[in-house]
JSON list of C-alpha atoms and ligand atoms in Angstrom, two decimals:
[
{"chain": "A", "resi": 1, "resn": "UNK", "atom": "CA", "xyz": [0.52, -5.23, -3.17]},
{"chain": "A", "resi": 2, "resn": "UNK", "atom": "CA", "xyz": [-2.57, -6.52, -2.40]},
{"chain": "A", "resi": 3, "resn": "UNK", "atom": "CA", "xyz": [-6.03, -5.53, -4.12]},
{"chain": "A", "resi": 4, "resn": "UNK", "atom": "CA", "xyz": [-7.70, -3.08, -2.35]},
{"chain": "A", "resi": 5, "resn": "UNK", "atom": "CA", "xyz": [-11.75, -2.43, -2.22]},
{"chain": "A", "resi": 6, "resn": "UNK", "atom": "CA", "xyz": [-12.80, 0.31, -1.13]},
{"chain": "A", "resi": 7, "resn": "UNK", "atom": "CA", "xyz": [-15.22, 0.49, 1.41]},
{"chain": "A", "resi": 8, "resn": "UNK", "atom": "CA", "xyz": [-17.23, 3.34, 2.48]},
{"chain": "A", "resi": 9, "resn": "UNK", "atom": "CA", "xyz": [-15.70, 6.76, 3.68]},
{"chain": "A", "resi": 10, "resn": "UNK", "atom": "CA", "xyz": [-16.22, 8.41, 7.26]},
{"chain": "A", "resi": 11, "resn": "UNK", "atom": "CA", "xyz": [-19.05, 10.65, 8.30]},
{"chain": "A", "resi": 12, "resn": "UNK", "atom": "CA", "xyz": [-16.83, 13.40, 9.38]},
{"chain": "A", "resi": 13, "resn": "UNK", "atom": "CA", "xyz": [-15.23, 12.84, 6.10]},
{"chain": "A", "resi": 14, "resn": "UNK", "atom": "CA", "xyz": [-18.87, 12.86, 3.82]},
{"chain": "A", "resi": 15, "resn": "UNK", "atom": "CA", "xyz": [-19.87, 16.04, 6.97]},
{"chain": "A", "resi": 16, "resn": "UNK", "atom": "CA", "xyz": [-16.82, 17.46, 5.00]},
{"chain": "A", "resi": 17, "resn": "UNK", "atom": "CA", "xyz": [-16.99, 17.33, 1.63]},
{"chain": "A", "resi": 18, "resn": "UNK", "atom": "CA", "xyz": [-20.73, 18.70, 1.48]},
{"chain": "A", "resi": 19, "resn": "UNK", "atom": "CA", "xyz": [-19.71, 22.02, 3.53]},
{"chain": "A", "resi": 20, "resn": "UNK", "atom": "CA", "xyz": [-17.23, 22.55, 0.03]},
{"chain": "A", "resi": 21, "resn": "UNK", "atom": "CA", "xyz": [-17.98, 26.10, -1.27]},
{"chain": "A", "resi": 22, "resn": "UNK", "atom": "CA", "xyz": [-18.52, 26.32, -4.80]},
{"chain": "A", "resi": 23, "resn": "UNK", "atom": "CA", "xyz": [-15.18, 28.49, -5.33]},
{"chain": "A", "resi": 24, "resn": "UNK", "atom": "CA", "xyz": [-12.90, 26.40, -4.26]},
{"chain": "A", "resi": 25, "resn": "UNK", "atom": "CA", "xyz": [-11.80, 22.66, -6.35]},
{"chain": "A", "resi": 26, "resn": "UNK", "atom": "CA", "xyz": [-11.70, 19.75, -4.52]},
{"chain": "A", "resi": 27, "resn": "UNK", "atom": "CA", "xyz": [-7.54, 19.38, -4.48]},
{"chain": "A", "resi": 28, "resn": "UNK", "atom": "CA", "xyz": [-7.95, 23.34, -2.82]},
{"chain": "A", "resi": 29, "resn": "UNK", "atom": "CA", "xyz": [-10.66, 21.67, -0.66]},
{"chain": "A", "resi": 30, "resn": "UNK", "atom": "CA", "xyz": [-8.80, 18.59, 0.44]},
{"chain": "A", "resi": 31, "resn": "UNK", "atom": "CA", "xyz": [-5.75, 21.02, 1.54]},
{"chain": "A", "resi": 32, "resn": "UNK", "atom": "CA", "xyz": [-7.75, 23.02, 3.33]},
{"chain": "A", "resi": 33, "resn": "UNK", "atom": "CA", "xyz": [-8.00, 19.80, 5.99]},
{"chain": "A", "resi": 34, "resn": "UNK", "atom": "CA", "xyz": [-5.01, 20.47, 6.79]},
{"chain": "A", "resi": 35, "resn": "UNK", "atom": "CA", "xyz": [-4.65, 24.22, 6.52]},
{"chain": "A", "resi": 36, "resn": "UNK", "atom": "CA", "xyz": [-8.23, 24.48, 9.06]},
{"chain": "A", "resi": 37, "resn": "UNK", "atom": "CA", "xyz": [-6.30, 21.30, 11.27]},
{"chain": "A", "resi": 38, "resn": "UNK", "atom": "CA", "xyz": [-9.30, 19.99, 10.72]},
{"chain": "A", "resi": 39, "resn": "UNK", "atom": "CA", "xyz": [-7.28, 16.38, 12.28]},
{"chain": "A", "resi": 40, "resn": "UNK", "atom": "CA", "xyz": [-9.85, 15.07, 13.95]},
{"chain": "A", "resi": 41, "resn": "UNK", "atom": "CA", "xyz": [-10.87, 14.05, 10.01]},
{"chain": "A", "resi": 42, "resn": "UNK", "atom": "CA", "xyz": [-7.46, 13.57, 8.72]},
{"chain": "A", "resi": 43, "resn": "UNK", "atom": "CA", "xyz": [-7.61, 11.12, 11.54]},
{"chain": "A", "resi": 44, "resn": "UNK", "atom": "CA", "xyz": [-10.44, 9.32, 10.70]},
{"chain": "A", "resi": 45, "resn": "UNK", "atom": "CA", "xyz": [-9.76, 9.20, 7.11]},
{"chain": "A", "resi": 46, "resn": "UNK", "atom": "CA", "xyz": [-5.74, 7.74, 7.97]},
{"chain": "A", "resi": 47, "resn": "UNK", "atom": "CA", "xyz": [-7.39, 5.04, 10.30]},
{"chain": "A", "resi": 48, "resn": "UNK", "atom": "CA", "xyz": [-10.60, 3.75, 7.64]},
{"chain": "A", "resi": 49, "resn": "UNK", "atom": "CA", "xyz": [-8.57, 3.21, 5.56]},
{"chain": "A", "resi": 50, "resn": "UNK", "atom": "CA", "xyz": [-5.48, 1.12, 7.23]},
{"chain": "A", "resi": 51, "resn": "UNK", "atom": "CA", "xyz": [-9.00, -0.15, 8.06]},
{"chain": "A", "resi": 52, "resn": "UNK", "atom": "CA", "xyz": [-9.47, -1.77, 5.08]},
{"chain": "A", "resi": 53, "resn": "UNK", "atom": "CA", "xyz": [-5.82, -2.49, 3.70]},
{"chain": "A", "resi": 54, "resn": "UNK", "atom": "CA", "xyz": [-5.57, -4.87, 7.36]},
{"chain": "A", "resi": 55, "resn": "UNK", "atom": "CA", "xyz": [-3.53, -2.53, 8.75]},
{"chain": "A", "resi": 56, "resn": "UNK", "atom": "CA", "xyz": [-0.60, -2.56, 5.46]},
{"chain": "A", "resi": 57, "resn": "UNK", "atom": "CA", "xyz": [1.14, 0.09, 3.56]},
{"chain": "A", "resi": 58, "resn": "UNK", "atom": "CA", "xyz": [-0.46, 0.06, -0.15]},
{"chain": "A", "resi": 59, "resn": "UNK", "atom": "CA", "xyz": [2.09, 0.04, -1.27]},
{"chain": "A", "resi": 60, "resn": "UNK", "atom": "CA", "xyz": [5.25, -2.16, 0.25]},
{"chain": "A", "resi": 61, "resn": "UNK", "atom": "CA", "xyz": [3.02, -3.76, 2.47]},
{"chain": "A", "resi": 62, "resn": "UNK", "atom": "CA", "xyz": [4.87, -2.98, 5.57]},
{"chain": "A", "resi": 63, "resn": "UNK", "atom": "CA", "xyz": [2.63, -1.81, 9.14]},
{"chain": "A", "resi": 64, "resn": "UNK", "atom": "CA", "xyz": [0.60, 1.47, 9.38]},
{"chain": "A", "resi": 65, "resn": "UNK", "atom": "CA", "xyz": [-0.68, 1.72, 12.38]},
{"chain": "A", "resi": 66, "resn": "UNK", "atom": "CA", "xyz": [-3.84, 4.41, 10.68]},
{"chain": "A", "resi": 67, "resn": "UNK", "atom": "CA", "xyz": [-2.28, 7.09, 13.45]},
{"chain": "A", "resi": 68, "resn": "UNK", "atom": "CA", "xyz": [-1.08, 9.88, 11.04]},
{"chain": "A", "resi": 69, "resn": "UNK", "atom": "CA", "xyz": [2.48, 9.61, 13.83]},
{"chain": "A", "resi": 70, "resn": "UNK", "atom": "CA", "xyz": [3.21, 6.39, 10.96]},
{"chain": "A", "resi": 71, "resn": "UNK", "atom": "CA", "xyz": [0.55, 6.96, 7.62]},
{"chain": "A", "resi": 72, "resn": "UNK", "atom": "CA", "xyz": [-0.44, 9.08, 4.81]},
{"chain": "A", "resi": 73, "resn": "UNK", "atom": "CA", "xyz": [-3.49, 9.83, 2.57]},
{"chain": "A", "resi": 74, "resn": "UNK", "atom": "CA", "xyz": [-1.88, 9.21, -0.54]},
{"chain": "A", "resi": 75, "resn": "UNK", "atom": "CA", "xyz": [-3.72, 9.89, -3.20]},
{"chain": "A", "resi": 76, "resn": "UNK", "atom": "CA", "xyz": [-3.39, 6.68, -5.83]},
{"chain": "A", "resi": 77, "resn": "UNK", "atom": "CA", "xyz": [-3.82, 9.72, -8.66]},
{"chain": "A", "resi": 78, "resn": "UNK", "atom": "CA", "xyz": [-1.89, 12.69, -7.75]},
{"chain": "A", "resi": 79, "resn": "UNK", "atom": "CA", "xyz": [-4.11, 15.91, -6.77]},
{"chain": "A", "resi": 80, "resn": "UNK", "atom": "CA", "xyz": [-2.09, 17.34, -9.29]},
{"chain": "A", "resi": 81, "resn": "UNK", "atom": "CA", "xyz": [-2.92, 15.29, -12.32]},
{"chain": "A", "resi": 82, "resn": "UNK", "atom": "CA", "xyz": [-6.42, 14.40, -11.22]},
{"chain": "A", "resi": 83, "resn": "UNK", "atom": "CA", "xyz": [-7.67, 18.47, -9.49]},
{"chain": "A", "resi": 84, "resn": "UNK", "atom": "CA", "xyz": [-11.36, 16.59, -9.46]},
{"chain": "A", "resi": 85, "resn": "UNK", "atom": "CA", "xyz": [-10.45, 13.52, -7.94]},
{"chain": "A", "resi": 86, "resn": "UNK", "atom": "CA", "xyz": [-8.84, 15.11, -4.72]},
{"chain": "A", "resi": 87, "resn": "UNK", "atom": "CA", "xyz": [-12.49, 14.47, -2.71]},
{"chain": "A", "resi": 88, "resn": "UNK", "atom": "CA", "xyz": [-12.93, 10.90, -4.26]},
{"chain": "A", "resi": 89, "resn": "UNK", "atom": "CA", "xyz": [-12.58, 8.07, -1.22]},
{"chain": "A", "resi": 90, "resn": "UNK", "atom": "CA", "xyz": [-11.95, 5.86, -3.81]},
{"chain": "A", "resi": 91, "resn": "UNK", "atom": "CA", "xyz": [-9.08, 7.41, -4.96]},
{"chain": "A", "resi": 92, "resn": "UNK", "atom": "CA", "xyz": [-7.48, 7.98, -1.75]},
{"chain": "A", "resi": 93, "resn": "UNK", "atom": "CA", "xyz": [-5.01, 4.44, 0.21]},
{"chain": "A", "resi": 94, "resn": "UNK", "atom": "CA", "xyz": [-2.81, 4.63, 3.38]},
{"chain": "A", "resi": 95, "resn": "UNK", "atom": "CA", "xyz": [0.51, 4.87, 2.44]},
{"chain": "A", "resi": 96, "resn": "UNK", "atom": "CA", "xyz": [3.20, 4.02, 4.98]},
{"chain": "A", "resi": 97, "resn": "UNK", "atom": "CA", "xyz": [5.23, 7.51, 5.76]},
{"chain": "A", "resi": 98, "resn": "UNK", "atom": "CA", "xyz": [8.79, 6.45, 4.98]},
{"chain": "A", "resi": 99, "resn": "UNK", "atom": "CA", "xyz": [10.91, 8.51, 3.26]},
{"chain": "A", "resi": 100, "resn": "UNK", "atom": "CA", "xyz": [12.31, 8.40, -0.44]},
{"chain": "A", "resi": 101, "resn": "UNK", "atom": "CA", "xyz": [9.21, 5.69, -1.00]},
{"chain": "A", "resi": 102, "resn": "UNK", "atom": "CA", "xyz": [5.71, 4.90, -1.76]},
{"chain": "A", "resi": 103, "resn": "UNK", "atom": "CA", "xyz": [3.48, 8.24, -0.70]},
{"chain": "A", "resi": 104, "resn": "UNK", "atom": "CA", "xyz": [6.54, 9.85, -0.53]},
{"chain": "A", "resi": 105, "resn": "UNK", "atom": "CA", "xyz": [8.27, 8.83, -3.42]},
{"chain": "A", "resi": 106, "resn": "UNK", "atom": "CA", "xyz": [5.15, 9.26, -5.49]},
{"chain": "A", "resi": 107, "resn": "UNK", "atom": "CA", "xyz": [4.15, 12.77, -5.01]},
{"chain": "A", "resi": 108, "resn": "UNK", "atom": "CA", "xyz": [2.87, 14.21, -8.49]},
{"chain": "A", "resi": 109, "resn": "UNK", "atom": "CA", "xyz": [4.10, 11.49, -10.58]},
{"chain": "A", "resi": 110, "resn": "UNK", "atom": "CA", "xyz": [1.58, 9.12, -12.69]},
{"chain": "A", "resi": 111, "resn": "UNK", "atom": "CA", "xyz": [1.36, 5.65, -11.47]},
{"chain": "A", "resi": 112, "resn": "UNK", "atom": "CA", "xyz": [0.37, 3.04, -14.34]},
{"chain": "A", "resi": 113, "resn": "UNK", "atom": "CA", "xyz": [0.23, -0.11, -12.14]},
{"chain": "A", "resi": 114, "resn": "UNK", "atom": "CA", "xyz": [-2.47, -0.12, -8.31]},
{"chain": "A", "resi": 115, "resn": "UNK", "atom": "CA", "xyz": [-3.08, -1.38, -4.98]},
{"chain": "A", "resi": 116, "resn": "UNK", "atom": "CA", "xyz": [-6.61, -0.97, -7.09]},
{"chain": "A", "resi": 117, "resn": "UNK", "atom": "CA", "xyz": [-5.79, -3.39, -9.75]},
{"chain": "A", "resi": 118, "resn": "UNK", "atom": "CA", "xyz": [-5.60, -6.86, -9.32]},
{"chain": "A", "resi": 119, "resn": "UNK", "atom": "CA", "xyz": [-2.91, -7.73, -12.13]},
{"chain": "A", "resi": 120, "resn": "UNK", "atom": "CA", "xyz": [-0.74, -5.06, -8.82]},
{"chain": "A", "resi": 121, "resn": "UNK", "atom": "CA", "xyz": [-1.08, -9.07, -6.98]},
{"chain": "A", "resi": 122, "resn": "UNK", "atom": "CA", "xyz": [0.52, -11.41, -10.65]},
{"chain": "A", "resi": 123, "resn": "UNK", "atom": "CA", "xyz": [2.78, -8.43, -12.40]},
{"chain": "A", "resi": 124, "resn": "UNK", "atom": "CA", "xyz": [5.07, -7.88, -9.95]},
{"chain": "A", "resi": 125, "resn": "UNK", "atom": "CA", "xyz": [8.26, -10.40, -8.85]},
{"chain": "A", "resi": 126, "resn": "UNK", "atom": "CA", "xyz": [9.29, -10.94, -5.17]},
{"chain": "A", "resi": 127, "resn": "UNK", "atom": "CA", "xyz": [12.52, -12.68, -4.48]},
{"chain": "A", "resi": 128, "resn": "UNK", "atom": "CA", "xyz": [14.46, -13.96, -1.57]},
{"chain": "A", "resi": 129, "resn": "UNK", "atom": "CA", "xyz": [16.63, -11.28, -1.68]},
{"chain": "A", "resi": 130, "resn": "UNK", "atom": "CA", "xyz": [14.84, -8.78, -0.79]},
{"chain": "A", "resi": 131, "resn": "UNK", "atom": "CA", "xyz": [14.81, -7.51, -4.30]},
{"chain": "A", "resi": 132, "resn": "UNK", "atom": "CA", "xyz": [11.67, -6.80, -6.65]},
{"chain": "A", "resi": 133, "resn": "UNK", "atom": "CA", "xyz": [11.22, -7.05, -10.15]},
{"chain": "A", "resi": 134, "resn": "UNK", "atom": "CA", "xyz": [8.08, -6.16, -12.58]},
{"chain": "A", "resi": 135, "resn": "UNK", "atom": "CA", "xyz": [7.42, -8.43, -15.25]},
{"chain": "A", "resi": 136, "resn": "UNK", "atom": "CA", "xyz": [5.14, -5.36, -17.09]},
{"chain": "A", "resi": 137, "resn": "UNK", "atom": "CA", "xyz": [6.44, -2.55, -18.79]},
{"chain": "A", "resi": 138, "resn": "UNK", "atom": "CA", "xyz": [3.72, -1.20, -15.62]},
{"chain": "A", "resi": 139, "resn": "UNK", "atom": "CA", "xyz": [4.92, -3.06, -13.21]},
{"chain": "A", "resi": 140, "resn": "UNK", "atom": "CA", "xyz": [8.57, -1.45, -13.69]},
{"chain": "A", "resi": 141, "resn": "UNK", "atom": "CA", "xyz": [7.45, 2.26, -13.83]},
{"chain": "A", "resi": 142, "resn": "UNK", "atom": "CA", "xyz": [5.26, 1.43, -10.74]},
{"chain": "A", "resi": 143, "resn": "UNK", "atom": "CA", "xyz": [8.65, 0.35, -9.10]},
{"chain": "A", "resi": 144, "resn": "UNK", "atom": "CA", "xyz": [10.93, 3.00, -10.50]},
{"chain": "A", "resi": 145, "resn": "UNK", "atom": "CA", "xyz": [7.91, 5.49, -8.96]},
{"chain": "A", "resi": 146, "resn": "UNK", "atom": "CA", "xyz": [7.41, 4.27, -5.59]},
{"chain": "A", "resi": 147, "resn": "UNK", "atom": "CA", "xyz": [10.89, 3.78, -5.11]},
{"chain": "A", "resi": 148, "resn": "UNK", "atom": "CA", "xyz": [9.97, 0.20, -4.15]},
{"chain": "A", "resi": 149, "resn": "UNK", "atom": "CA", "xyz": [13.31, -2.16, -3.96]},
{"chain": "A", "resi": 150, "resn": "UNK", "atom": "CA", "xyz": [14.32, -3.49, -7.50]},
{"chain": "A", "resi": 151, "resn": "UNK", "atom": "CA", "xyz": [17.33, -3.62, -5.40]},
{"chain": "A", "resi": 152, "resn": "UNK", "atom": "CA", "xyz": [20.17, -2.44, -2.89]},
{"chain": "A", "resi": 153, "resn": "UNK", "atom": "CA", "xyz": [20.64, 0.92, -5.01]},
{"chain": "A", "resi": 154, "resn": "UNK", "atom": "CA", "xyz": [17.53, 2.12, -5.10]},
{"chain": "A", "resi": 155, "resn": "UNK", "atom": "CA", "xyz": [16.35, 1.05, -1.32]},
{"chain": "A", "resi": 156, "resn": "UNK", "atom": "CA", "xyz": [19.11, -0.47, 0.59]},
{"chain": "A", "resi": 157, "resn": "UNK", "atom": "CA", "xyz": [16.37, -0.86, 3.86]},
{"chain": "A", "resi": 158, "resn": "UNK", "atom": "CA", "xyz": [13.60, -1.83, 2.10]},
{"chain": "A", "resi": 159, "resn": "UNK", "atom": "CA", "xyz": [14.96, -4.84, 0.17]},
{"chain": "A", "resi": 160, "resn": "UNK", "atom": "CA", "xyz": [16.62, -6.46, 3.27]},
{"chain": "A", "resi": 161, "resn": "UNK", "atom": "CA", "xyz": [13.80, -5.55, 5.45]},
{"chain": "A", "resi": 162, "resn": "UNK", "atom": "CA", "xyz": [11.40, -7.23, 2.54]},
{"chain": "A", "resi": 163, "resn": "UNK", "atom": "CA", "xyz": [14.40, -9.81, 2.49]},
{"chain": "A", "resi": 164, "resn": "UNK", "atom": "CA", "xyz": [14.48, -10.55, 6.41]},
{"chain": "A", "resi": 165, "resn": "UNK", "atom": "CA", "xyz": [10.37, -11.32, 6.65]},
{"chain": "A", "resi": 166, "resn": "UNK", "atom": "CA", "xyz": [10.45, -12.89, 3.53]},
{"chain": "A", "resi": 167, "resn": "UNK", "atom": "CA", "xyz": [12.66, -15.34, 5.41]},
{"chain": "A", "resi": 168, "resn": "UNK", "atom": "CA", "xyz": [11.63, -15.61, 8.31]},
{"chain": "A", "resi": 169, "resn": "UNK", "atom": "CA", "xyz": [8.51, -15.94, 7.68]},
{"chain": "A", "resi": 170, "resn": "UNK", "atom": "CA", "xyz": [9.34, -19.42, 6.41]},
{"chain": "A", "resi": 171, "resn": "UNK", "atom": "CA", "xyz": [11.00, -20.91, 9.15]},
{"chain": "A", "resi": 172, "resn": "UNK", "atom": "CA", "xyz": [7.53, -19.17, 10.57]},
{"chain": "A", "resi": 173, "resn": "UNK", "atom": "CA", "xyz": [5.66, -21.86, 8.78]},
{"chain": "A", "resi": 174, "resn": "UNK", "atom": "CA", "xyz": [8.39, -24.65, 8.88]},
{"chain": "A", "resi": 175, "resn": "UNK", "atom": "CA", "xyz": [9.43, -23.67, 5.31]},
{"chain": "A", "resi": 176, "resn": "UNK", "atom": "CA", "xyz": [13.60, -23.89, 4.18]},
{"chain": "A", "resi": 177, "resn": "UNK", "atom": "CA", "xyz": [13.75, -20.81, 1.98]},
{"chain": "A", "resi": 178, "resn": "UNK", "atom": "CA", "xyz": [17.08, -21.88, 0.65]},
{"chain": "A", "resi": 179, "resn": "UNK", "atom": "CA", "xyz": [14.79, -25.40, -0.02]},
{"chain": "A", "resi": 180, "resn": "UNK", "atom": "CA", "xyz": [11.57, -23.55, -1.06]},
{"chain": "A", "resi": 181, "resn": "UNK", "atom": "CA", "xyz": [8.20, -25.79, -1.98]},
{"chain": "A", "resi": 182, "resn": "UNK", "atom": "CA", "xyz": [7.01, -27.43, -5.12]},
{"chain": "A", "resi": 183, "resn": "UNK", "atom": "CA", "xyz": [3.84, -29.04, -2.99]},
{"chain": "A", "resi": 184, "resn": "UNK", "atom": "CA", "xyz": [1.04, -26.38, -4.61]},
{"chain": "A", "resi": 185, "resn": "UNK", "atom": "CA", "xyz": [-1.53, -27.50, -1.89]},
{"chain": "A", "resi": 186, "resn": "UNK", "atom": "CA", "xyz": [0.59, -27.22, 0.40]},
{"chain": "A", "resi": 187, "resn": "UNK", "atom": "CA", "xyz": [1.93, -23.61, -0.55]},
{"chain": "A", "resi": 188, "resn": "UNK", "atom": "CA", "xyz": [-1.98, -22.69, -0.72]},
{"chain": "A", "resi": 189, "resn": "UNK", "atom": "CA", "xyz": [-2.91, -23.61, 3.39]},
{"chain": "A", "resi": 190, "resn": "UNK", "atom": "CA", "xyz": [0.20, -21.62, 4.04]},
{"chain": "A", "resi": 191, "resn": "UNK", "atom": "CA", "xyz": [-1.33, -18.68, 1.75]},
{"chain": "A", "resi": 192, "resn": "UNK", "atom": "CA", "xyz": [-4.87, -18.75, 3.18]},
{"chain": "A", "resi": 193, "resn": "UNK", "atom": "CA", "xyz": [-3.49, -19.40, 6.62]},
{"chain": "A", "resi": 194, "resn": "UNK", "atom": "CA", "xyz": [-1.27, -16.04, 6.31]},
{"chain": "A", "resi": 195, "resn": "UNK", "atom": "CA", "xyz": [-3.96, -14.02, 4.13]},
{"chain": "A", "resi": 196, "resn": "UNK", "atom": "CA", "xyz": [-6.71, -14.59, 7.14]},
{"chain": "A", "resi": 197, "resn": "UNK", "atom": "CA", "xyz": [-6.44, -11.07, 9.23]},
{"chain": "A", "resi": 198, "resn": "UNK", "atom": "CA", "xyz": [-6.17, -11.61, 12.92]},
{"chain": "A", "resi": 199, "resn": "UNK", "atom": "CA", "xyz": [-8.23, -9.25, 15.28]},
{"chain": "A", "resi": 200, "resn": "UNK", "atom": "CA", "xyz": [-8.16, -7.32, 11.42]},
{"chain": "A", "resi": 201, "resn": "UNK", "atom": "CA", "xyz": [-4.30, -7.07, 10.94]},
{"chain": "A", "resi": 202, "resn": "UNK", "atom": "CA", "xyz": [-3.12, -8.64, 8.23]},
{"chain": "A", "resi": 203, "resn": "UNK", "atom": "CA", "xyz": [1.11, -9.74, 8.61]},
{"chain": "A", "resi": 204, "resn": "UNK", "atom": "CA", "xyz": [3.15, -6.44, 7.53]},
{"chain": "A", "resi": 205, "resn": "UNK", "atom": "CA", "xyz": [4.57, -7.99, 4.14]},
{"chain": "A", "resi": 206, "resn": "UNK", "atom": "CA", "xyz": [2.44, -11.27, 4.21]},
{"chain": "A", "resi": 207, "resn": "UNK", "atom": "CA", "xyz": [1.10, -9.97, 0.38]},
{"chain": "A", "resi": 208, "resn": "UNK", "atom": "CA", "xyz": [4.77, -10.15, -0.60]},
{"chain": "A", "resi": 209, "resn": "UNK", "atom": "CA", "xyz": [5.60, -14.03, 0.88]},
{"chain": "A", "resi": 210, "resn": "UNK", "atom": "CA", "xyz": [2.29, -14.98, -0.95]},
{"chain": "A", "resi": 211, "resn": "UNK", "atom": "CA", "xyz": [3.96, -13.59, -3.93]},
{"chain": "A", "resi": 212, "resn": "UNK", "atom": "CA", "xyz": [7.55, -16.28, -3.72]},
{"chain": "A", "resi": 213, "resn": "UNK", "atom": "CA", "xyz": [5.59, -18.87, -2.23]},
{"chain": "A", "resi": 214, "resn": "UNK", "atom": "CA", "xyz": [2.93, -18.45, -5.86]},
{"chain": "A", "resi": 215, "resn": "UNK", "atom": "CA", "xyz": [6.51, -17.72, -7.72]},
{"chain": "A", "resi": 216, "resn": "UNK", "atom": "CA", "xyz": [7.91, -21.58, -6.95]},
{"chain": "A", "resi": 217, "resn": "UNK", "atom": "CA", "xyz": [4.96, -22.56, -8.74]},
{"chain": "B", "resi": 1, "resn": "ZN", "atom": "ZN1", "xyz": [4.92, 2.37, 1.90]}
]
């Protein structure tokens, strides 16, 4: 995960909220977006979220386009837990739509560590093997809730994809993964380069690579 800072919601979403009837609560009104087929507003929301996140999933850091074909409007605090936050833009992020992970795995469960918290960058420990472990109880819980690949049994496709991309990105930056790096300055140079968005986009899984490299220090 990478800490996400929220900006302003899209105008179409603000306008939609302002027309909310008094007899519906926020969760019911959010559902109306879909029931009434307001795909333009749903799309504006996904795209704005994806743009703010430099087009990576708020949880797994894989690519999201901001289009409904691969992007979900994910409520960090689930709508069933806090219906009053259903229309709160600061509670809505762009998640990938992969089955059994991220938005799909989250459902209406409590999530104790989120991309809105700066600790989301330090309480996970990603490994070259593609696996991830939690360094705190809440991080371990978040990995389980979102099925972020603690091992191959839990989420083989994500662990394998992450392993391949981390290793490819290291080679692409002139680093032999089996040797790693101990030079802090060199690591920070690579971090700065890989965390600089190009045309508003981050390389998918870049924050994971940063986590792996910082683990070498
Ligand atoms: Zn994801």
